[in-house]
C-alpha angles and dihedrals in degrees: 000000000000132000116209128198125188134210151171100061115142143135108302131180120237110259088041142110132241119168106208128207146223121186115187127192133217126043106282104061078118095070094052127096107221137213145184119223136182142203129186124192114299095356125100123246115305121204120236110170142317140191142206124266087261100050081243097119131034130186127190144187116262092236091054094040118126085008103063130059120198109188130161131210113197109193088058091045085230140130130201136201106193102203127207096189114208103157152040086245096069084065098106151117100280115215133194114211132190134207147179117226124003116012111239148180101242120095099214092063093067111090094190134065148196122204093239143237134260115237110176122183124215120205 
């Protein structure tokens, strides 16, 4: 089992950069694929992107591509989204997700969860 605990959500301007966080606990973070959600008010979860166990593959939703940066570091059982906010759209409830196997792209296949970050952006 893992616990996850995001951080370095805040009120941004468009145009601008937040690196967000996800600390996990316990010794086998390295065995978990990762992924970044997001919900906004009234919508369902919304992937973002996600990476392997290793840090060797990364996937990301068409909408954050070429913006967003998902990255891992292992020894510090931590995993980052560098954000290069454009839109009103980025503004949103940030998740970390955990999973065991393949990383993918579907919310329902994370069994673990954080509680999410605020992102807000400004115009």
């Amino acid at each position: 089992q893992v616990q996850l605990v995001e951080s370095g959500g805040g009120l941004v301007q468009a145009g601008g950069s937040l690196r967000l966080s996800c600390a996990a606990s316990g010794r086998t973070f390295s065995t978990y694929a990762m992924g970044w959600f997001r919900q906004a008010p009234g919508k369902e979860h919304e992937f973002v992107a996600t990476i392997t166990a290793s840090g060797g593959h990364t996937y990301y939703a068409d909408s954050v591509k070429g913006r967003f940066t998902i990255s891992r570091d292992n020894v510090k059982n931590t995993m980052y989204l560098q954000m290069n906010t454009r839109i009103a759209e980025d503004t949103s409830v940030y998740y970390c997700a955990a999973k065991r196997g393949a990383y993918r792209d579907l919310p329902l296949s994370y069994a673990y969860w954080g509680r999410g970050t605020q992102v807000t952006v400004s115009l």
